[in-house]
């Protein structure tokens, strides 16, 4: 905190640069300060070649473990580097150069990691789109980042069904105004995707004839990737991650936050489509010379609630990262942790949680069952690493249930009240970070500097607004309580209720609507829709509810888990017209609520209670 530049310059020494930086921090850069300006490096070199040629060539870099198919495949650093070099050759032959964008729409298979690192190798910018998003969401991203190439696979595997990716991709390209030059498709054994001659290329055929491509040095401030995340509207925000600051910060976190040494096995049970997957399945463990695990499967059902413990035992995982919802799912199936006793977890040292608020009860259960530190830590797509954490590699502080730990080094946090003044300890307000933010944090949004400033920097001048509310206690522990915007968190997935409402509003019979996040014991929150129908639509309630549920699945994707909606006569509003979403959510969750003083017509809440009962709420 006293001298961030000295601190991060020292951390920068752990990364190999092709050209040293001129300035550790350019405070005058706009719209936000930039780290390591003037420096040049290649992130793929630091993640692979450096280790492959530096004594780790025969060490496992990536272990692919599919709980769905029951198969595993290990890639050494040398093998992974060779695959990535060759795939960079494939992309280069497709015309991809430094700065070009490549969308990766893939399930959890090693080829997804290869494609990401191949982009980094060329200095191209990848944008991974989570497989649970439907064609329209993919199309929005295609139009926003205008990729030259899209990399995909024939299918993904869910617990009880095969998801064909290629028809979803074809439909997205059809909808999008921008058309990629090529799609490179990995054909999995289970499904053979139909290919469009000329445009579509077969992964295996291309790899067989490609020459490996060397690492292309890029500016530290060049984008490594764009990752879209929910905004307040249907238009997602393209979070930009730079090369230099990202490599420095992420490498630093492995030893200092996660207490991992090079050569150890690390596992983030997330998806490469989310930021956790970018940072802790792919980049950080490899930058640090660890072995990373790529797991295709779920915490339960592939095949049972012992799946996580099996993976930890089979691969000697030292530290793991998952979302609380996964633990809740395991606990639901195996409350006494009997599955845990079946496996040798002697090398397992710590469990990290993030993505949503972790209730102290679930945290305590995991601690009792696993007998290792269970560390809740707080971060966002925007930051790429923890804003608050108990840094196991620095000091063995006690983990305080309900808190996400102290601000991580480099984060100068403040809690700000409605009048813009900083609040004293223990008072809830907007959690903000004093500028400049540490390396890896977003420098702006893709093609949207103004939106970046307006969304994050304008409300509290001099601060980055996290859009989370919470407090910092007397001992300096951060407690993240809730979002201050309309983002909800469903099974660790971040969703915009505004985007869901846009889909509901597109139904011809819907006059007005609201979507609220209702507390759920498994997924944290579940979206529930409230519909007010246009005159003349009476009697068709059930059909319209069915339509909007199907529309969300089709337009946003199954990941939204939008399955419940009710029709009501009108929405509860304040006299100034603001919809009282939080009161509706509390009624649906059976949480205590008061009639807000500003409501225009209190009787409306009786109607809401009755309507919710028809769909089984509160549960
Ligand atoms: N491609 C296509 N569909 C997908 C998908 C993908 N990559 N990922 C999920 N889906 C579908 C699922 O099949 C499911 O469809 P359904 O409505 O037909 O059942 C829907 O999207 C919701 O999936 P999910 O959120 O995974 O819920 P689930 O009920 O299948 O499983 C949990 C519940 C708790 C086990 C699961 O949500 C989980 O493991 N969560 C952890 C999340 C996580 O790690 N987040 C990372 C952030 S750190
Ligand atoms: P995402 O960008 O998808 O990673 O989601 C980030 C949001 O998830 C944060 O802004 C928080 O609202 C929430 N979140 C992430 N980690 C935690 C945590 N440990 N505790 C509470 N909320 C969290």
XYZ file of C-alpha atoms and ligand atoms in Angstrom:
690
model
C 0.000 0.000 0.000
C 2.902 2.347 0.795
C 4.690 1.785 -2.472
C 2.646 -0.187 -4.995
C 5.091 0.546 -7.785
C 8.013 -0.986 -5.943
C 5.888 -3.937 -4.875
C 4.626 -4.752 -8.380
C 7.996 -4.068 -9.992
C 9.451 -6.750 -7.767
C 6.636 -9.137 -8.705
C 7.246 -8.220 -12.363
C 10.721 -9.685 -12.002
C 9.144 -13.150 -11.864
C 7.947 -12.827 -15.449
C 10.180 -13.057 -18.520
C 10.016 -9.919 -20.649
C 11.299 -9.475 -24.187
C 11.610 -5.744 -23.447
C 11.664 -4.218 -19.954
C 8.950 -1.736 -19.046
C 9.594 2.012 -19.111
C 7.143 2.804 -16.325
C 5.784 0.432 -13.729
C 2.625 2.508 -13.553
C 1.399 5.173 -15.913
C -0.976 7.074 -13.650
C -1.905 9.535 -16.381
C -3.234 6.962 -18.839
C -6.940 7.277 -19.600
C -9.563 6.021 -19.036
C -7.539 4.232 -16.329
C -3.929 3.936 -15.200
C -1.829 1.282 -16.994
C 0.791 -1.086 -15.621
C 4.207 -1.906 -17.098
C 3.923 0.500 -20.013
C 6.644 0.156 -22.638
C 7.282 -3.455 -21.609
C 6.909 -6.356 -24.023
C 6.333 -10.033 -23.321
C 4.411 -13.047 -24.473
C 2.007 -14.625 -21.998
C 2.130 -18.050 -23.701
C 5.928 -18.064 -23.482
C 5.673 -17.439 -19.750
C 2.980 -20.092 -19.330
C 4.534 -22.832 -21.458
C 7.851 -22.390 -23.291
C 9.624 -21.021 -20.273
C 8.833 -24.219 -18.354
C 9.047 -26.632 -21.298
C 12.595 -25.428 -21.999
C 13.473 -24.679 -18.402
C 13.473 -28.102 -16.772
C 9.736 -28.831 -16.547
C 9.362 -30.307 -20.046
C 8.360 -33.735 -18.744
C 6.236 -32.434 -15.850
C 2.475 -32.634 -16.256
C 1.133 -29.235 -17.260
C -2.510 -30.205 -17.788
C -4.512 -33.177 -16.571
C -7.822 -33.551 -18.363
C -10.237 -35.580 -16.255
C -13.705 -36.249 -17.620
C -16.100 -37.428 -14.946
C -18.689 -37.712 -17.721
C -16.804 -40.173 -19.945
C -14.572 -41.648 -17.245
C -11.369 -40.799 -19.123
C -8.212 -38.880 -18.253
C -5.365 -37.556 -20.409
C -2.199 -35.863 -19.196
C -0.180 -33.340 -21.216
C 3.379 -32.548 -20.199
C 4.637 -28.979 -20.560
C 6.497 -30.064 -23.707
C 3.403 -31.716 -25.218
C 1.146 -28.808 -24.385
C 3.636 -26.313 -25.820
C 3.885 -28.356 -29.008
C 0.103 -28.592 -29.387
C -0.302 -24.889 -28.715
C 2.520 -23.972 -31.117
C 0.905 -26.061 -33.820
C -2.555 -24.641 -33.225
C -1.083 -21.146 -33.346
C 0.167 -22.236 -36.790
C -3.404 -23.233 -37.726
C -4.769 -19.868 -36.639
C -1.982 -18.032 -38.410
C -2.781 -19.906 -41.634
C -6.374 -18.700 -41.192
C -5.021 -15.158 -41.242
C -5.046 -14.475 -37.507
C -2.434 -11.897 -36.485
C -1.504 -9.913 -33.417
C -4.533 -7.941 -32.211
C -7.112 -9.984 -34.159
C -9.964 -11.479 -32.157
C -10.805 -15.191 -31.963
C -13.974 -16.464 -30.279
C -13.697 -19.794 -28.485
C -17.047 -21.529 -27.929
C -16.089 -24.874 -26.479
C -16.862 -27.406 -23.798
C -14.381 -28.353 -21.094
C -11.866 -30.212 -23.241
C -8.095 -29.681 -23.552
C -8.544 -28.162 -27.016
C -10.223 -25.159 -25.376
C -7.067 -24.492 -23.356
C -4.891 -25.103 -26.411
C -6.939 -22.575 -28.399
C -6.687 -19.926 -25.665
C -2.936 -20.280 -25.324
C -2.477 -20.369 -29.101
C -4.172 -16.977 -29.325
C -1.876 -15.666 -26.588
C 1.087 -17.070 -28.515
C 0.135 -15.062 -31.610
C -0.736 -11.921 -29.668
C -4.325 -12.431 -30.837
C -7.172 -11.656 -28.434
C -9.389 -14.550 -27.400
C -12.928 -14.245 -26.229
C -14.246 -17.430 -24.682
C -18.031 -17.758 -24.623
C -19.487 -20.145 -22.046
C -21.189 -23.161 -23.640
C -24.368 -22.714 -21.610
C -25.178 -19.520 -23.539
C -27.537 -19.784 -26.483
C -27.013 -18.625 -30.064
C -28.315 -15.101 -29.618
C -25.909 -14.396 -26.756
C -23.085 -15.781 -28.868
C -24.188 -13.609 -31.790
C -24.104 -10.466 -29.638
C -20.490 -11.288 -28.726
C -19.576 -12.046 -32.356
C -20.864 -8.633 -33.407
C -19.135 -6.843 -30.557
C -15.643 -8.268 -30.948
C -15.764 -9.175 -34.683
C -13.602 -12.328 -34.614
C -11.642 -13.450 -37.650
C -11.964 -17.070 -36.548
C -14.265 -18.997 -34.196
C -12.989 -22.178 -32.575
C -15.569 -24.720 -31.467
C -16.260 -28.413 -30.956
C -18.969 -30.772 -32.125
C -20.445 -31.226 -28.665
C -20.324 -30.772 -24.924
C -21.466 -33.325 -22.391
C -23.869 -32.517 -19.598
C -24.849 -35.093 -16.955
C -27.721 -36.562 -18.909
C -27.469 -35.127 -22.384
C -25.156 -34.287 -25.230
C -25.162 -30.619 -26.238
C -24.465 -30.161 -29.919
C -22.425 -26.973 -30.186
C -22.150 -26.677 -33.950
C -25.856 -26.025 -34.704
C -25.802 -23.354 -31.972
C -22.709 -21.819 -33.549
C -24.194 -21.938 -37.061
C -27.357 -20.233 -35.808
C -25.310 -17.551 -34.038
C -23.324 -16.769 -37.190
C -26.607 -16.594 -39.079
C -27.993 -14.041 -36.601
C -24.796 -11.974 -36.342
C -24.038 -9.198 -38.807
C -20.319 -9.945 -38.626
C -19.192 -13.193 -40.251
C -15.919 -14.929 -39.289
C -13.607 -16.044 -42.091
C -13.290 -19.524 -40.622
C -14.570 -21.843 -37.915
C -12.161 -24.497 -36.679
C -14.165 -27.374 -35.223
C -12.902 -30.183 -33.007
C -14.967 -33.286 -33.763
C -15.559 -35.294 -30.605
C -16.305 -39.032 -30.902
C -19.896 -38.706 -29.664
C -21.121 -36.314 -32.363
C -19.883 -35.459 -35.827
C -20.729 -31.852 -36.651
C -21.776 -30.958 -40.180
C -19.307 -28.593 -41.795
C -19.775 -25.712 -44.218
C -17.203 -26.212 -46.978
C -14.760 -23.339 -47.313
C -15.649 -21.746 -43.992
C -15.382 -24.657 -41.564
C -12.112 -26.461 -40.936
C -11.544 -29.719 -39.093
C -9.243 -29.319 -36.079
C -7.435 -32.629 -36.580
C -6.897 -32.133 -40.328
C -5.538 -28.648 -39.776
C -3.224 -29.727 -36.961
C -1.831 -32.547 -39.088
C -0.506 -30.135 -41.676
C 0.283 -26.976 -39.677
C 3.754 -25.753 -38.772
C 4.351 -24.611 -35.204
C 4.290 -20.857 -34.673
C 6.679 -19.030 -32.351
C 5.619 -16.640 -29.578
C 4.943 -13.104 -30.803
C 6.054 -10.414 -28.316
C 3.266 -7.949 -27.494
C 3.017 -4.765 -25.471
C 2.290 -5.284 -21.782
C -0.793 -3.136 -22.328
C -2.054 -5.100 -25.351
C -5.228 -7.090 -24.678
C -4.784 -10.786 -23.933
C -8.486 -11.483 -23.885
C -11.987 -10.070 -23.792
C -14.426 -11.781 -21.450
C -18.043 -10.733 -21.614
C -19.987 -10.403 -18.403
C -23.502 -9.301 -17.552
C -24.281 -5.638 -17.590
C -27.485 -3.884 -16.639
C -28.873 -4.295 -20.142
C -28.934 -7.156 -22.618
C -25.679 -5.822 -24.074
C -22.904 -7.595 -22.145
C -19.745 -5.786 -21.117
C -16.491 -6.859 -22.773
C -13.981 -6.903 -19.929
C -10.454 -6.422 -21.269
C -7.467 -8.110 -19.681
C -4.002 -6.891 -20.588
C -0.925 -9.115 -21.000
C 1.641 -7.613 -18.628
C -0.295 -6.744 -15.499
C -2.262 -9.969 -15.759
C 0.817 -12.201 -15.971
C 2.511 -10.417 -13.079
C -0.483 -10.393 -10.741
C -1.602 -13.943 -11.461
C 1.836 -15.469 -11.035
C 2.176 -13.591 -7.742
C -1.151 -14.919 -6.418
C -0.191 -18.577 -6.782
C 2.458 -18.491 -4.069
C 1.066 -15.723 -1.948
C -2.680 -16.280 -1.912
C -2.900 -20.006 -2.671
C 0.439 -21.027 -1.088
C 1.371 -23.254 -4.018
C 4.894 -23.990 -5.192
C 5.840 -24.715 -8.781
C 5.401 -28.428 -9.517
C 2.331 -28.835 -7.283
C -1.123 -29.748 -8.572
C -3.839 -27.096 -8.529
C -7.473 -27.517 -9.494
C -10.119 -24.901 -10.170
C -13.438 -26.698 -10.689
C -14.905 -23.972 -12.837
C -15.403 -23.616 -16.593
C -13.039 -21.969 -19.056
C -16.001 -19.783 -20.025
C -15.822 -17.928 -16.704
C -13.115 -15.715 -15.287
C -12.175 -18.319 -12.674
C -11.500 -20.705 -15.529
C -9.377 -18.145 -17.387
C -7.331 -17.215 -14.356
C -7.083 -20.447 -12.389
C -7.615 -23.305 -14.819
C -5.401 -21.802 -17.500
C -3.138 -18.860 -16.803
C -2.070 -18.669 -13.149
C -1.164 -22.342 -12.556
C 0.787 -22.508 -15.807
C 2.565 -19.191 -15.259
C 3.675 -20.630 -11.919
C 4.856 -23.994 -13.307
C 2.111 -25.956 -11.542
C 0.019 -28.801 -12.929
C -3.538 -27.720 -13.621
C -6.604 -29.981 -13.722
C -9.322 -29.531 -16.338
C -12.428 -31.344 -15.116
C -15.375 -32.111 -17.355
C -18.196 -32.952 -14.986
C -20.279 -31.775 -12.081
C -19.868 -31.990 -8.328
C -22.733 -34.493 -8.196
C -24.049 -36.886 -10.814
C -20.759 -37.633 -12.581
C -21.199 -40.204 -11.193
C -21.791 -39.301 -7.527
C -21.128 -36.808 -4.734
C -17.609 -38.191 -4.301
C -16.456 -36.901 -7.704
C -14.458 -33.939 -6.332
C -12.714 -36.070 -3.719
C -11.881 -38.697 -6.327
C -10.230 -36.090 -8.567
C -8.247 -34.661 -5.633
C -7.024 -38.144 -4.662
C -6.316 -39.401 -8.197
C -4.197 -36.423 -9.181
C -2.677 -35.412 -5.857
C -4.356 -32.003 -5.835
C -2.779 -29.706 -3.229
C -5.309 -26.879 -3.442
C -8.709 -26.527 -5.013
C -11.029 -23.687 -5.964
C -14.794 -24.000 -6.405
C -18.074 -22.149 -5.869
C -20.103 -22.577 -2.649
C -23.043 -23.852 -4.702
C -20.989 -26.926 -5.625
C -20.397 -27.653 -1.933
C -24.075 -27.203 -1.184
C -24.899 -29.706 -3.943
C -22.417 -32.230 -2.511
C -23.667 -31.716 1.026
C -27.256 -32.225 -0.089
C -26.338 -35.662 -1.459
C -23.781 -36.608 1.184
C -24.541 -34.665 4.389
C -22.215 -36.753 6.545
C -19.318 -36.634 4.110
C -19.191 -40.419 3.766
C -17.832 -40.111 0.235
C -14.877 -38.123 1.548
C -13.719 -41.024 3.698
C -13.343 -43.227 0.614
C -10.417 -41.212 -0.774
C -6.852 -40.432 0.191
C -6.790 -36.662 0.598
C -3.433 -36.580 2.383
C -1.871 -34.188 -0.141
C -4.841 -31.789 -0.064
C -4.016 -28.603 1.882
C -6.662 -25.956 1.201
C -10.012 -25.227 -0.394
C -10.806 -21.789 -1.833
C -14.320 -20.552 -2.544
C -15.623 -17.644 -4.602
C -18.271 -16.617 -7.075
C -21.090 -15.937 -4.626
C -21.602 -15.359 -0.936
C -20.759 -18.443 1.098
C -23.064 -19.009 4.044
C -21.070 -19.742 7.232
C -22.985 -23.016 7.642
C -21.666 -24.441 4.366
C -18.174 -23.142 5.111
C -18.235 -24.794 8.546
C -19.458 -28.079 7.055
C -16.589 -28.120 4.560
C -14.032 -27.317 7.283
C -15.327 -30.105 9.518
C -15.433 -32.648 6.724
C -12.153 -31.809 5.002
C -10.061 -30.614 7.964
C -8.150 -28.101 5.844
C -8.488 -24.303 5.731
C -11.573 -23.339 3.717
C -10.969 -19.838 2.414
C -13.749 -17.668 1.027
C -12.336 -14.940 -1.196
C -13.973 -12.206 -3.206
C -13.374 -11.195 -6.781
C -14.986 -10.294 -10.071
C -14.557 -10.812 -13.794
C -13.387 -7.200 -13.847
C -10.392 -7.830 -11.582
C -9.274 -11.314 -12.664
C -8.042 -12.143 -9.157
C -9.017 -11.690 -5.538
C -9.894 -8.266 -4.155
C -10.097 -9.734 -0.662
C -8.685 -13.001 0.596
C -6.914 -14.715 3.421
C -3.504 -15.026 1.804
C -2.320 -18.449 2.940
C 1.148 -17.903 1.476
C 1.753 -14.727 3.462
C 0.384 -15.313 6.920
C -1.793 -17.920 8.541
C -4.588 -15.606 9.583
C -7.715 -17.240 10.963
C -10.523 -17.444 8.419
C -13.536 -15.511 9.720
C -16.807 -17.161 8.602
C -18.987 -14.694 6.710
C -15.994 -12.610 5.676
C -13.868 -12.881 2.568
C -10.685 -11.893 4.425
C -8.567 -8.761 4.283
C -8.138 -6.658 1.157
C -5.565 -8.485 -0.959
C -2.218 -6.633 -1.317
C -2.595 -3.756 -3.742
C -6.289 -3.234 -3.016
C -7.073 -0.045 -1.130
C -10.723 -0.545 -0.227
C -13.239 1.909 1.147
C -16.905 1.643 2.066
C -18.831 4.628 0.794
C -22.226 5.880 1.958
C -25.086 7.306 -0.111
C -23.717 10.852 0.261
C -20.336 9.858 -1.179
C -18.488 9.993 2.154
C -16.359 7.120 3.437
C -18.072 5.155 6.200
C -16.482 4.007 9.449
C -15.883 0.287 10.201
C -18.908 -2.008 10.473
C -21.237 0.254 8.465
C -22.669 -1.133 5.255
C -22.160 0.813 2.061
C -20.793 0.561 -1.452
C -17.518 -1.370 -1.566
C -15.086 0.634 -3.676
C -11.388 0.479 -4.519
C -9.268 3.611 -4.477
C -7.667 4.211 -7.889
C -5.381 3.068 -9.368
C -6.364 -0.558 -9.096
C -3.605 -3.153 -8.996
C -2.361 -5.002 -12.104
C -4.731 -7.331 -14.018
C -7.802 -5.176 -13.304
C -9.695 -4.090 -16.377
C -8.207 -1.004 -18.076
C -11.483 -0.395 -19.939
C -14.313 -2.185 -21.775
C -13.926 -3.411 -25.331
C -14.927 -0.581 -27.660
C -16.690 1.196 -24.818
C -14.487 3.642 -22.898
C -17.460 5.812 -22.009
C -19.490 2.927 -20.680
C -16.450 1.883 -18.624
C -16.164 5.301 -17.002
C -19.885 5.632 -16.497
C -20.303 2.134 -15.034
C -17.315 1.963 -12.742
C -15.650 5.321 -12.174
C -18.234 8.075 -12.264
C -20.401 7.616 -9.163
C -17.555 7.912 -6.641
C -14.758 10.049 -8.138
C -11.318 8.590 -7.432
C -12.739 5.117 -6.845
C -13.646 1.984 -8.778
C -17.190 0.978 -7.849
C -17.397 -2.797 -7.416
C -21.236 -2.794 -7.397
C -21.075 -4.963 -4.292
C -22.348 -3.695 -0.954
C -20.785 -4.699 2.327
C -18.707 -3.525 5.270
C -15.228 -3.765 6.692
C -15.126 -4.764 10.351
C -12.883 -3.428 13.136
C -10.226 -6.022 12.361
C -10.191 -5.025 8.697
C -12.083 -8.079 7.411
C -14.169 -7.430 4.334
C -17.778 -8.666 4.345
C -19.460 -8.705 0.926
C -23.221 -8.811 1.382
C -25.091 -8.140 -1.868
C -24.944 -6.526 -5.293
C -26.045 -2.927 -5.579
C -27.202 -3.355 -9.174
C -29.596 -5.779 -10.841
C -27.087 -8.612 -11.142
C -28.105 -11.905 -9.574
C -25.909 -14.909 -8.918
C -27.336 -18.278 -9.941
C -25.132 -21.288 -9.098
C -22.071 -19.043 -9.209
C -23.102 -17.694 -12.627
C -23.579 -13.955 -12.927
C -26.824 -12.930 -14.639
C -28.504 -9.629 -15.317
C -32.176 -9.460 -14.369
C -32.367 -6.585 -16.857
C -31.331 -8.935 -19.666
C -33.919 -11.504 -18.555
C -36.585 -8.804 -18.410
C -35.745 -7.768 -21.960
C -36.553 -11.296 -23.133
C -39.824 -11.360 -21.161
C -40.820 -7.984 -22.587
C -40.324 -9.262 -26.119
C -43.401 -11.483 -25.695
C -46.290 -9.795 -27.531
C -48.719 -10.247 -24.614
C -46.456 -8.927 -21.853
C -47.117 -5.315 -20.882
C -44.717 -5.062 -17.974
C -42.488 -7.396 -16.046
C -39.895 -7.816 -13.320
C -37.382 -10.557 -12.650
C -36.043 -10.962 -9.130
C -33.387 -13.221 -7.629
C -34.980 -15.355 -4.924
C -32.741 -16.951 -2.278
C -32.278 -20.660 -2.984
C -30.647 -23.215 -0.707
C -28.757 -24.898 -3.559
C -28.028 -22.304 -6.215
C -27.765 -19.237 -3.976
C -30.384 -17.409 -6.023
C -32.946 -18.406 -8.647
C -34.673 -16.004 -11.031
C -38.449 -15.666 -10.732
C -40.460 -13.625 -13.236
C -43.531 -11.484 -12.620
C -45.634 -10.702 -15.670
C -48.347 -8.113 -16.195
C -50.262 -8.977 -19.353
C -51.728 -6.699 -21.972
C -55.477 -6.268 -22.078
C -57.050 -9.133 -24.004
C -54.508 -11.749 -22.986
C -56.642 -13.036 -20.077
C -57.071 -16.747 -19.821
C -53.734 -17.515 -21.458
C -51.561 -17.200 -18.365
C -50.162 -20.699 -18.422
C -49.330 -20.594 -22.097
C -47.605 -17.213 -21.798
C -45.556 -18.327 -18.796
C -44.494 -21.401 -20.814
C -43.556 -19.149 -23.724
C -41.351 -16.829 -21.683
C -39.597 -19.700 -19.900
C -38.831 -21.269 -23.292
C -37.755 -17.905 -24.718
C -35.182 -17.328 -21.962
C -33.765 -20.817 -22.496
C -33.622 -20.229 -26.236
C -32.327 -16.671 -26.225
C -30.084 -16.525 -23.162
C -29.457 -20.211 -22.538
C -30.088 -22.999 -20.042
C -27.526 -21.505 -17.677
C -30.071 -18.829 -16.665
C -32.081 -21.591 -14.914
C -35.209 -19.516 -15.493
C -38.084 -21.896 -14.792
C -40.654 -19.943 -12.763
C -42.907 -17.009 -13.556
C -46.324 -15.803 -12.428
C -48.907 -13.476 -13.853
C -50.093 -10.630 -11.620
C -52.392 -7.655 -12.232
C -49.780 -4.980 -11.615
C -46.263 -4.607 -10.253
C -45.634 -3.129 -6.801
C -44.070 0.286 -7.250
C -43.043 3.277 -5.246
C -44.944 6.488 -5.827
C -42.128 7.544 -8.104
C -42.567 4.404 -10.196
C -39.648 2.263 -9.003
C -40.448 -1.457 -8.973
C -40.045 -2.930 -5.476
C -38.005 -5.928 -6.541
C -36.337 -6.670 -3.224
C -39.665 -6.878 -1.371
C -40.950 -9.306 -4.008
C -37.804 -11.412 -3.610
C -38.202 -11.481 0.166
C -41.829 -12.597 -0.065
C -40.857 -15.374 -2.486
C -38.060 -16.535 -0.193
C -40.207 -16.324 2.953
C -37.837 -13.791 4.472
C -39.101 -11.041 6.836
C -40.347 -7.997 4.957
C -42.091 -4.732 5.711
C -44.522 -2.874 3.536
C -42.284 -0.116 2.120
C -43.475 3.328 3.189
C -43.271 4.559 -0.383
C -45.452 1.873 -1.955
C -48.385 3.216 -3.919
C -50.820 0.378 -3.061
C -49.953 -2.025 -0.191
C -52.724 -4.499 -1.128
C -50.626 -5.580 -4.094
C -48.437 -7.705 -1.828
C -51.355 -9.996 -0.930
C -51.882 -10.640 -4.606
C -48.184 -11.403 -5.069
C -48.206 -13.844 -2.138
C -51.205 -15.677 -3.588
C -49.715 -15.806 -7.089
C -46.368 -17.119 -5.818
C -48.145 -19.901 -3.918
C -49.478 -21.222 -7.238
C -45.894 -21.956 -8.359
C -44.770 -23.386 -5.038
C -43.115 -20.289 -3.551
C -41.910 -19.940 -0.826
C -40.275 -23.362 -1.213
N -23.315 -26.156 -22.073
C -24.631 -26.335 -22.207
N -25.497 -26.340 -21.177
C -24.996 -26.135 -19.964
C -23.618 -25.919 -19.740
C -22.764 -25.933 -20.866
N -21.470 -25.725 -20.755
N -23.425 -25.729 -18.422
C -24.623 -25.827 -17.831
N -25.572 -26.072 -18.766
C -27.006 -26.283 -18.527
C -27.247 -27.448 -17.591
O -27.355 -28.680 -18.301
C -28.572 -27.073 -16.958
O -29.589 -27.366 -17.883
P -31.022 -27.941 -17.424
O -31.830 -26.726 -17.092
O -31.517 -28.633 -18.637
O -30.811 -28.846 -16.268
C -28.496 -25.555 -16.859
O -27.511 -25.141 -17.841
C -28.042 -25.042 -15.507
O -26.756 -25.630 -15.248
P -25.993 -25.551 -13.862
O -25.921 -24.149 -13.383
O -24.688 -26.262 -14.005
O -26.953 -26.300 -12.863
P -27.181 -27.831 -12.591
O -28.537 -27.903 -11.978
O -26.901 -28.672 -13.785
O -26.077 -28.164 -11.468
C -24.676 -27.382 -9.656
C -26.097 -27.517 -10.200
C -24.708 -26.636 -8.336
C -24.114 -28.773 -9.463
C -23.852 -26.610 -10.674
O -24.473 -25.385 -10.917
C -22.418 -26.342 -10.324
O -21.553 -27.182 -10.315
N -22.100 -25.080 -10.077
C -20.762 -24.623 -9.854
C -20.650 -23.414 -10.692
C -19.265 -22.911 -10.855
O -18.297 -23.596 -10.683
N -19.215 -21.659 -11.246
C -17.984 -21.037 -11.598
C -17.911 -19.682 -11.023
S -16.587 -19.657 -9.861
P -18.175 -12.808 -11.586
O -17.776 -11.560 -12.277
O -19.055 -13.697 -12.385
O -16.996 -13.527 -10.986
O -19.092 -12.359 -10.367
C -18.602 -11.408 -9.468
C -19.602 -11.167 -8.392
O -19.842 -12.381 -7.669
C -19.119 -10.196 -7.357
O -19.309 -8.854 -7.740
C -19.962 -10.580 -6.158
O -21.251 -10.047 -6.251
C -20.035 -12.079 -6.286
N -18.969 -12.726 -5.525
C -17.818 -13.235 -5.992
N -17.114 -13.791 -4.989
C -17.827 -13.604 -3.864
C -17.629 -13.944 -2.479
N -16.564 -14.636 -2.089
N -18.580 -13.562 -1.591
C -19.678 -12.887 -1.984
N -19.924 -12.558 -3.276
C -19.020 -12.907 -4.194
